[in-house]
Structures are given as C-alpha cells and as structure tokens.
Amino acid sequence: NAGVTQTPKFRILKIGQSMTLQCAQDMNHNYMYWYRQDPGMGLKLIYYSVGAGITDKGEVPNGYNVSRSTTEDFPLRLELAAPSQTSVYFCASRSQQGVGNQPQHFGDGTRLSIL
Amino acid sequence: GDSVTQMEGPVTLSEEAFLTINCTYTATGYPSLFWYVQYPGEGLQLLLKATKADDKGSNKGFEATYRKETTSFHLEKGSVQVSDSAVYFCALSDSSGSRLTFGEGTQLTVNP
C-alpha cells in the first residue's frame, strides 16, 4: 500500500521560476493537506481540502495555489519562487470518518531550495 | 485560536533513561490529541492518540494521558533506546476536526 506519495523528493529552483509539487494518495481519503516545515520549526498549514473541488487556506497560503480535481491528487503550485519559500513540504491525508479523531498520514516530503 | 506548547529541546538522554516531553494545549471544545514522530529524512508518523479526557494513548512503550483539567498531554517512556532518537510533535485537532495544530517539536537524542 503506497499511502501518500510526493514527487519530486528534491528540487532546486531559481528565483522567479514556477513549479508544481505533486501529491497523490491511494487510501480514498477525502481530506488532504499541504504543510511547510522550516529548519528547527514545526509544521505550518499552507492549504487543505475536504474533498474534490473544495480547497481552503491555511496559516501561510501566500505565494501558493492548489487545486483538487480528483480525490487522489492534490498538487501545490508555486508561481514565482522566492527564497523565503525554501523549505521542506509535506503532504498529508486523512479519512473523513469520525470528526477529528482520525490521524493524518504523511508523505516523505519534498525538499525545495530556491536560489 | 487553538495552540500547542511543547517543552523546548533538544533533549539528550542515555539509553534506558526515563523520558518525559511536556505538551500543553489551548483549544475550544473537545479536541483530539496526538503525538507524531519524525525520523531523520522522513515524514511524520502517528505515534499515539487520545480522543477524550482521561484516555491514555500508548504505542511502542510510549504513553500519554489526555488531562483536561491541566490541558496537558505529556509523552512518557520508561526506558528509551537509541532508535527512539527523532523529533516528536504534539498536535490537536480543531473543533471541526478538519485541521491539526502542531507544537514546535522536540528533538530527542539517545546516546548508547
């Protein structure tokens, strides 16, 4: 069972470039999330989705966009990369069963450097 | 809004020592509480959870009890191993159940 798969694992971008971080889950989870983790810090929520066609902003959405056209996929788009977006990005998913008591399942992360 | 406060790290212990990592929270309603562990170069993995007051979550020798009167969910293990070296995150779900709020994480290093 693959769980949550993130691609790529590593990427270096130049300032002003754009890219899409891919996230796919095979657990039929309705809820999906994007976080960023800066060195020595906890996770900050960027965007989340409670189902296909529905997305909402988290704590730090500026500079990012998302879409959710299918249950399985939740890509994160950086339009104009800035050095402040250098971070490790984690995607997660959760079953909708039970309000709040289901854990989130995380991918292994995408390490992004912007130079 | 909701918040989670963890004891500051890093924490360094010798093998077989007793571990406590403190976690307190502020939330409305009745959140579920979680401990996640992150090994180097990996994503977060659920370690244990508790969904109501006085519940005790346990896994791999780790335990934490949901204390509503002190708004705490401290992580404990009686005898740590080198393989327990990782970053530990305390987290709570919001009142709608759709989002998690994480603490800053506590780096644990266990020396042989």
Short mmCIF file of N, CA, C and O in Angstrom, two decimals, chain A residues 12-113:
data_model
loop_
_atom_site.label_atom_id
_atom_site.label_comp_id
_atom_site.label_asym_id
_atom_site.label_seq_id
_atom_site.Cartn_x
_atom_site.Cartn_y
_atom_site.Cartn_z
N ILE A 12 15.80 22.12 -6.86
CA ILE A 12 16.40 23.44 -6.72
C ILE A 12 15.80 24.33 -7.80
O ILE A 12 15.79 23.98 -8.98
N LEU A 13 15.30 25.48 -7.38
CA LEU A 13 14.69 26.44 -8.30
C LEU A 13 15.46 27.75 -8.26
O LEU A 13 16.05 28.10 -7.22
N LYS A 14 15.36 28.48 -9.34
CA LYS A 14 15.87 29.85 -9.34
C LYS A 14 14.73 30.81 -8.97
O LYS A 14 13.54 30.50 -9.18
N ILE A 15 15.09 31.93 -8.40
CA ILE A 15 14.10 32.94 -8.04
C ILE A 15 13.26 33.29 -9.27
O ILE A 15 13.78 33.53 -10.36
N GLY A 16 11.95 33.32 -9.07
CA GLY A 16 11.04 33.70 -10.14
C GLY A 16 10.52 32.53 -10.96
O GLY A 16 9.55 32.69 -11.71
N GLN A 17 11.15 31.36 -10.83
CA GLN A 17 10.64 30.19 -11.55
C GLN A 17 9.37 29.67 -10.89
O GLN A 17 9.04 30.04 -9.74
N SER A 18 8.68 28.81 -11.60
CA SER A 18 7.47 28.21 -11.05
C SER A 18 7.61 26.69 -11.09
O SER A 18 8.42 26.15 -11.86
N MET A 19 6.86 26.03 -10.24
CA MET A 19 6.84 24.58 -10.26
C MET A 19 5.61 24.08 -9.53
O MET A 19 4.96 24.83 -8.79
N THR A 20 5.32 22.80 -9.75
CA THR A 20 4.22 22.13 -9.08
C THR A 20 4.75 20.95 -8.28
O THR A 20 5.46 20.11 -8.84
N LEU A 21 4.42 20.91 -7.02
CA LEU A 21 4.72 19.76 -6.18
C LEU A 21 3.52 18.82 -6.24
O LEU A 21 2.38 19.23 -6.03
N GLN A 22 3.83 17.56 -6.53
CA GLN A 22 2.76 16.59 -6.70
C GLN A 22 2.52 15.81 -5.42
O GLN A 22 3.45 15.50 -4.67
N CYS A 23 1.26 15.48 -5.18
CA CYS A 23 0.87 14.65 -4.05
C CYS A 23 -0.28 13.75 -4.48
O CYS A 23 -1.27 14.24 -5.05
N ALA A 24 -0.13 12.47 -4.21
CA ALA A 24 -1.18 11.51 -4.53
C ALA A 24 -1.34 10.54 -3.38
O ALA A 24 -0.36 10.14 -2.75
N GLN A 25 -2.60 10.18 -3.10
CA GLN A 25 -2.87 9.17 -2.06
C GLN A 25 -3.81 8.12 -2.62
O GLN A 25 -4.69 8.42 -3.42
N ASP A 26 -3.61 6.90 -2.14
CA ASP A 26 -4.40 5.77 -2.65
C ASP A 26 -5.28 5.16 -1.57
O ASP A 26 -5.64 3.98 -1.64
N MET A 27 -5.63 5.94 -0.57
CA MET A 27 -6.41 5.45 0.56
C MET A 27 -7.87 5.93 0.50
O MET A 27 -8.62 5.76 1.45
N ASN A 28 -8.22 6.60 -0.59
CA ASN A 28 -9.58 7.14 -0.76
C ASN A 28 -9.95 8.13 0.35
O ASN A 28 -11.11 8.20 0.77
N HIS A 29 -8.96 8.89 0.80
CA HIS A 29 -9.20 9.89 1.84
C HIS A 29 -9.78 11.16 1.23
O HIS A 29 -9.29 11.65 0.21
N ASN A 30 -10.77 11.71 1.90
CA ASN A 30 -11.36 12.97 1.42
C ASN A 30 -10.50 14.18 1.80
O ASN A 30 -10.41 15.14 1.05
N TYR A 31 -9.88 14.13 2.97
CA TYR A 31 -9.14 15.29 3.45
C TYR A 31 -7.69 15.19 3.00
O TYR A 31 -7.04 14.17 3.19
N MET A 32 -7.18 16.31 2.47
CA MET A 32 -5.75 16.38 2.12
C MET A 32 -5.19 17.74 2.53
O MET A 32 -5.93 18.74 2.58
N TYR A 33 -3.87 17.77 2.79
CA TYR A 33 -3.25 18.93 3.40
C TYR A 33 -1.86 19.15 2.79
O TYR A 33 -1.17 18.20 2.40
N TRP A 34 -1.46 20.43 2.76
CA TRP A 34 -0.08 20.79 2.46
C TRP A 34 0.48 21.60 3.63
O TRP A 34 -0.13 22.58 4.08
N TYR A 35 1.68 21.17 4.08
CA TYR A 35 2.40 21.87 5.14
C TYR A 35 3.79 22.24 4.64
O TYR A 35 4.33 21.59 3.77
N ARG A 36 4.36 23.24 5.28
CA ARG A 36 5.78 23.50 5.12
C ARG A 36 6.46 23.42 6.49
O ARG A 36 5.87 23.77 7.51
N GLN A 37 7.70 22.93 6.47
CA GLN A 37 8.46 22.79 7.70
C GLN A 37 9.81 23.46 7.49
O GLN A 37 10.64 22.98 6.73
N ASP A 38 10.01 24.56 8.17
CA ASP A 38 11.28 25.27 8.11
C ASP A 38 12.24 24.67 9.13
O ASP A 38 11.80 24.09 10.14
N PRO A 39 13.55 24.80 8.94
CA PRO A 39 14.52 24.16 9.82
C PRO A 39 14.28 24.47 11.30
O PRO A 39 14.16 25.63 11.68
N GLY A 40 14.22 23.41 12.11
CA GLY A 40 14.04 23.58 13.54
C GLY A 40 12.67 24.07 13.96
O GLY A 40 12.47 24.42 15.13
N MET A 41 11.74 24.06 13.04
CA MET A 41 10.41 24.58 13.35
C MET A 41 9.36 23.48 13.18
O MET A 41 9.61 22.43 12.60
N GLY A 42 8.16 23.79 13.66
CA GLY A 42 7.05 22.88 13.47
C GLY A 42 6.45 23.04 12.08
O GLY A 42 7.01 23.69 11.21
N LEU A 43 5.31 22.43 11.89
CA LEU A 43 4.65 22.46 10.59
C LEU A 43 3.63 23.60 10.53
O LEU A 43 2.88 23.82 11.48
N LYS A 44 3.64 24.28 9.41
CA LYS A 44 2.66 25.33 9.16
C LYS A 44 1.76 24.90 8.00
O LYS A 44 2.25 24.49 6.95
N LEU A 45 0.46 25.04 8.18
CA LEU A 45 -0.51 24.61 7.17
C LEU A 45 -0.59 25.65 6.07
O LEU A 45 -0.83 26.84 6.34
N ILE A 46 -0.44 25.20 4.82
CA ILE A 46 -0.50 26.11 3.68
C ILE A 46 -1.92 26.14 3.11
O ILE A 46 -2.55 27.20 3.02
N TYR A 47 -2.40 25.00 2.68
CA TYR A 47 -3.74 24.83 2.15
C TYR A 47 -4.24 23.45 2.56
O TYR A 47 -3.45 22.55 2.82
N TYR A 48 -5.57 23.31 2.54
CA TYR A 48 -6.14 22.00 2.75
C TYR A 48 -7.41 21.84 1.91
O TYR A 48 -7.93 22.82 1.36
N SER A 49 -7.87 20.61 1.83
CA SER A 49 -9.04 20.29 1.02
C SER A 49 -9.85 19.22 1.74
O SER A 49 -9.29 18.25 2.24
N VAL A 50 -11.16 19.41 1.77
CA VAL A 50 -12.03 18.41 2.41
C VAL A 50 -12.72 17.52 1.40
O VAL A 50 -13.53 16.67 1.78
N GLY A 51 -12.40 17.70 0.13
CA GLY A 51 -12.95 16.84 -0.90
C GLY A 51 -12.67 17.43 -2.27
O GLY A 51 -12.26 18.60 -2.40
N ALA A 52 -12.88 16.63 -3.29
CA ALA A 52 -12.65 17.09 -4.66
C ALA A 52 -13.45 18.36 -4.93
O ALA A 52 -14.64 18.43 -4.62
N GLY A 53 -12.78 19.36 -5.52
CA GLY A 53 -13.41 20.62 -5.86
C GLY A 53 -13.48 21.63 -4.74
O GLY A 53 -13.96 22.76 -4.94
N ILE A 54 -12.98 21.27 -3.53
CA ILE A 54 -13.07 22.15 -2.36
C ILE A 54 -11.69 22.36 -1.77
O ILE A 54 -11.02 21.38 -1.39
N THR A 55 -11.25 23.62 -1.70
CA THR A 55 -9.97 23.92 -1.07
C THR A 55 -10.14 25.12 -0.15
O THR A 55 -11.06 25.93 -0.33
N ASP A 56 -9.23 25.25 0.82
CA ASP A 56 -9.30 26.38 1.73
C ASP A 56 -7.90 26.73 2.20
O ASP A 56 -6.99 25.88 2.22
N LYS A 57 -7.73 28.00 2.58
CA LYS A 57 -6.43 28.49 3.01
C LYS A 57 -6.13 28.04 4.43
O LYS A 57 -7.01 27.95 5.27
N GLY A 58 -4.82 27.81 4.66
CA GLY A 58 -4.33 27.55 6.00
C GLY A 58 -3.70 28.80 6.58
O GLY A 58 -4.11 29.92 6.30
N GLU A 59 -2.63 28.60 7.37
CA GLU A 59 -1.97 29.72 8.04
C GLU A 59 -1.09 30.55 7.12
O GLU A 59 -0.95 31.76 7.31
N VAL A 60 -0.45 29.91 6.13
CA VAL A 60 0.57 30.59 5.32
C VAL A 60 0.34 30.35 3.83
O VAL A 60 1.18 29.80 3.13
N PRO A 61 -0.80 30.79 3.26
CA PRO A 61 -1.11 30.49 1.86
C PRO A 61 -0.45 31.38 0.82
O PRO A 61 -0.44 31.03 -0.37
N ASN A 62 0.10 32.53 1.23
CA ASN A 62 0.59 33.49 0.26
C ASN A 62 1.75 32.92 -0.55
O ASN A 62 2.71 32.38 -0.01
N GLY A 63 1.64 33.07 -1.87
CA GLY A 63 2.68 32.57 -2.77
C GLY A 63 2.42 31.18 -3.29
O GLY A 63 3.23 30.66 -4.08
N TYR A 64 1.31 30.58 -2.89
CA TYR A 64 0.98 29.21 -3.28
C TYR A 64 -0.45 29.14 -3.83
O TYR A 64 -1.29 29.95 -3.49
N ASN A 65 -0.67 28.12 -4.66
CA ASN A 65 -2.02 27.81 -5.12
C ASN A 65 -2.21 26.30 -5.14
O ASN A 65 -1.23 25.56 -5.31
N VAL A 66 -3.46 25.88 -5.00
CA VAL A 66 -3.76 24.45 -5.04
C VAL A 66 -5.00 24.23 -5.89
O VAL A 66 -5.75 25.15 -6.18
N SER A 67 -5.17 22.99 -6.26
CA SER A 67 -6.39 22.54 -6.93
C SER A 67 -6.68 21.12 -6.48
O SER A 67 -5.77 20.40 -6.04
N ARG A 68 -7.92 20.71 -6.56
CA ARG A 68 -8.29 19.35 -6.16
C ARG A 68 -9.38 18.87 -7.12
O ARG A 68 -10.57 18.98 -6.87
N SER A 69 -8.92 18.36 -8.25
CA SER A 69 -9.87 17.90 -9.27
C SER A 69 -10.27 16.45 -9.06
O SER A 69 -11.32 16.01 -9.56
N THR A 70 -9.48 15.68 -8.33
CA THR A 70 -9.81 14.29 -8.05
C THR A 70 -9.60 14.02 -6.56
O THR A 70 -8.91 14.79 -5.87
N THR A 71 -10.16 12.94 -6.07
CA THR A 71 -9.94 12.56 -4.67
C THR A 71 -8.48 12.23 -4.41
O THR A 71 -7.95 12.51 -3.35
N GLU A 72 -7.80 11.63 -5.41
CA GLU A 72 -6.46 11.12 -5.21
C GLU A 72 -5.36 12.18 -5.20
O GLU A 72 -4.36 12.03 -4.52
N ASP A 73 -5.53 13.26 -5.96
CA ASP A 73 -4.42 14.18 -6.21
C ASP A 73 -4.66 15.56 -5.63
O ASP A 73 -5.78 16.09 -5.70
N PHE A 74 -3.58 16.16 -5.11
CA PHE A 74 -3.68 17.49 -4.51
C PHE A 74 -2.37 18.23 -4.79
O PHE A 74 -1.51 18.35 -3.92
N PRO A 75 -2.18 18.76 -5.99
CA PRO A 75 -0.92 19.43 -6.32
C PRO A 75 -0.83 20.83 -5.71
O PRO A 75 -1.83 21.53 -5.56
N LEU A 76 0.40 21.22 -5.39
CA LEU A 76 0.69 22.55 -4.84
C LEU A 76 1.53 23.31 -5.85
O LEU A 76 2.57 22.83 -6.28
N ARG A 77 1.11 24.51 -6.19
CA ARG A 77 1.76 25.30 -7.24
C ARG A 77 2.45 26.51 -6.63
O ARG A 77 1.84 27.25 -5.83
N LEU A 78 3.74 26.69 -6.99
CA LEU A 78 4.47 27.91 -6.67
C LEU A 78 4.60 28.69 -7.97
O LEU A 78 5.19 28.19 -8.93
N GLU A 79 4.08 29.88 -8.04
CA GLU A 79 4.07 30.64 -9.29
C GLU A 79 5.35 31.43 -9.50
O GLU A 79 5.93 31.43 -10.56
N LEU A 80 5.80 32.15 -8.49
CA LEU A 80 7.00 32.98 -8.59
C LEU A 80 7.86 32.66 -7.36
O LEU A 80 7.68 33.26 -6.31
N ALA A 81 8.77 31.72 -7.53
CA ALA A 81 9.53 31.23 -6.39
C ALA A 81 10.37 32.35 -5.76
O ALA A 81 11.01 33.15 -6.46
N ALA A 82 10.35 32.37 -4.43
CA ALA A 82 11.13 33.34 -3.66
C ALA A 82 11.99 32.60 -2.64
O ALA A 82 11.60 31.50 -2.19
N PRO A 83 13.13 33.16 -2.22
CA PRO A 83 13.99 32.47 -1.25
C PRO A 83 13.26 32.10 0.04
O PRO A 83 13.60 31.07 0.66
N SER A 84 12.25 32.87 0.43
CA SER A 84 11.51 32.58 1.66
C SER A 84 10.70 31.28 1.55
O SER A 84 10.21 30.78 2.57
N GLN A 85 10.58 30.76 0.34
CA GLN A 85 9.85 29.51 0.16
C GLN A 85 10.75 28.28 0.21
O GLN A 85 10.28 27.16 0.02
N THR A 86 12.03 28.50 0.48
CA THR A 86 12.93 27.37 0.73
C THR A 86 12.47 26.66 2.00
O THR A 86 12.39 27.26 3.06
N SER A 87 12.15 25.38 1.86
CA SER A 87 11.57 24.66 2.98
C SER A 87 11.43 23.19 2.60
O SER A 87 11.76 22.77 1.48
N VAL A 88 10.93 22.40 3.54
CA VAL A 88 10.50 21.03 3.25
C VAL A 88 8.98 21.02 3.26
O VAL A 88 8.36 21.52 4.21
N TYR A 89 8.41 20.47 2.20
CA TYR A 89 6.96 20.49 2.03
C TYR A 89 6.42 19.08 2.24
O TYR A 89 6.89 18.12 1.65
N PHE A 90 5.41 18.99 3.08
CA PHE A 90 4.77 17.71 3.36
C PHE A 90 3.30 17.75 2.95
O PHE A 90 2.59 18.70 3.23
N CYS A 91 2.91 16.67 2.32
CA CYS A 91 1.51 16.45 2.01
C CYS A 91 0.97 15.40 2.97
O CYS A 91 1.71 14.48 3.38
N ALA A 92 -0.29 15.52 3.34
CA ALA A 92 -0.90 14.56 4.24
C ALA A 92 -2.35 14.32 3.83
O ALA A 92 -2.95 15.14 3.14
N SER A 93 -2.89 13.20 4.27
CA SER A 93 -4.30 12.92 4.01
C SER A 93 -4.92 12.28 5.23
O SER A 93 -4.23 11.74 6.10
N ARG A 94 -6.25 12.35 5.27
CA ARG A 94 -6.97 11.80 6.43
C ARG A 94 -8.33 11.28 5.99
O ARG A 94 -8.99 11.87 5.14
N SER A 95 -8.75 10.21 6.63
CA SER A 95 -10.10 9.71 6.39
C SER A 95 -11.11 10.69 6.98
O SER A 95 -10.85 11.35 7.98
N GLN A 96 -12.28 10.75 6.38
CA GLN A 96 -13.32 11.66 6.90
C GLN A 96 -14.10 11.01 8.03
O GLN A 96 -14.86 11.67 8.71
N GLN A 97 -13.86 9.72 8.30
CA GLN A 97 -14.65 9.04 9.33
C GLN A 97 -14.29 9.57 10.70
O GLN A 97 -13.13 9.62 11.07
N GLY A 98 -15.27 9.91 11.49
CA GLY A 98 -15.02 10.42 12.83
C GLY A 98 -14.51 11.85 12.81
O GLY A 98 -13.55 12.15 12.13
N VAL A 99 -15.14 12.71 13.52
CA VAL A 99 -14.76 14.12 13.50
C VAL A 99 -13.52 14.31 14.34
O VAL A 99 -13.54 14.21 15.55
N GLY A 100 -12.38 14.56 13.71
CA GLY A 100 -11.16 14.93 14.40
C GLY A 100 -10.36 13.83 15.01
O GLY A 100 -9.24 14.06 15.44
N ASN A 101 -10.86 12.60 15.07
CA ASN A 101 -10.10 11.58 15.77
C ASN A 101 -9.33 10.64 14.85
O ASN A 101 -8.71 9.70 15.31
N GLN A 102 -9.36 10.90 13.57
CA GLN A 102 -8.57 10.12 12.64
C GLN A 102 -7.22 10.80 12.40
O GLN A 102 -7.16 12.01 12.19
N PRO A 103 -6.12 10.05 12.43
CA PRO A 103 -4.80 10.67 12.23
C PRO A 103 -4.57 11.04 10.78
O PRO A 103 -5.20 10.49 9.88
N GLN A 104 -3.68 11.97 10.60
CA GLN A 104 -3.24 12.29 9.25
C GLN A 104 -2.07 11.39 8.87
O GLN A 104 -1.23 11.05 9.70
N HIS A 105 -2.02 11.01 7.59
CA HIS A 105 -0.95 10.19 7.05
C HIS A 105 -0.08 11.07 6.16
O HIS A 105 -0.60 11.75 5.27
N PHE A 106 1.22 11.05 6.42
CA PHE A 106 2.13 11.96 5.75
C PHE A 106 2.96 11.28 4.67
O PHE A 106 3.33 10.10 4.80
N GLY A 107 3.28 12.06 3.63
CA GLY A 107 4.29 11.64 2.67
C GLY A 107 5.67 11.91 3.22
O GLY A 107 5.84 12.45 4.32
N ASP A 108 6.70 11.55 2.42
CA ASP A 108 8.08 11.69 2.87
C ASP A 108 8.66 13.08 2.64
O ASP A 108 9.79 13.35 3.03
N GLY A 109 7.92 13.94 1.98
CA GLY A 109 8.34 15.32 1.84
C GLY A 109 9.05 15.63 0.54
O GLY A 109 9.60 14.74 -0.13
N THR A 110 9.00 16.92 0.17
CA THR A 110 9.77 17.46 -0.96
C THR A 110 10.67 18.55 -0.40
O THR A 110 10.17 19.51 0.21
N ARG A 111 11.98 18.38 -0.60
CA ARG A 111 12.94 19.37 -0.12
C ARG A 111 13.23 20.36 -1.24
O ARG A 111 13.79 19.99 -2.26
N LEU A 112 12.81 21.60 -1.03
CA LEU A 112 12.87 22.62 -2.07
C LEU A 112 13.82 23.74 -1.65
O LEU A 112 13.68 24.30 -0.55
N SER A 113 14.77 24.04 -2.53
CA SER A 113 15.69 25.16 -2.31
C SER A 113 15.53 26.16 -3.43
O SER A 113 15.47 25.77 -4.61
#
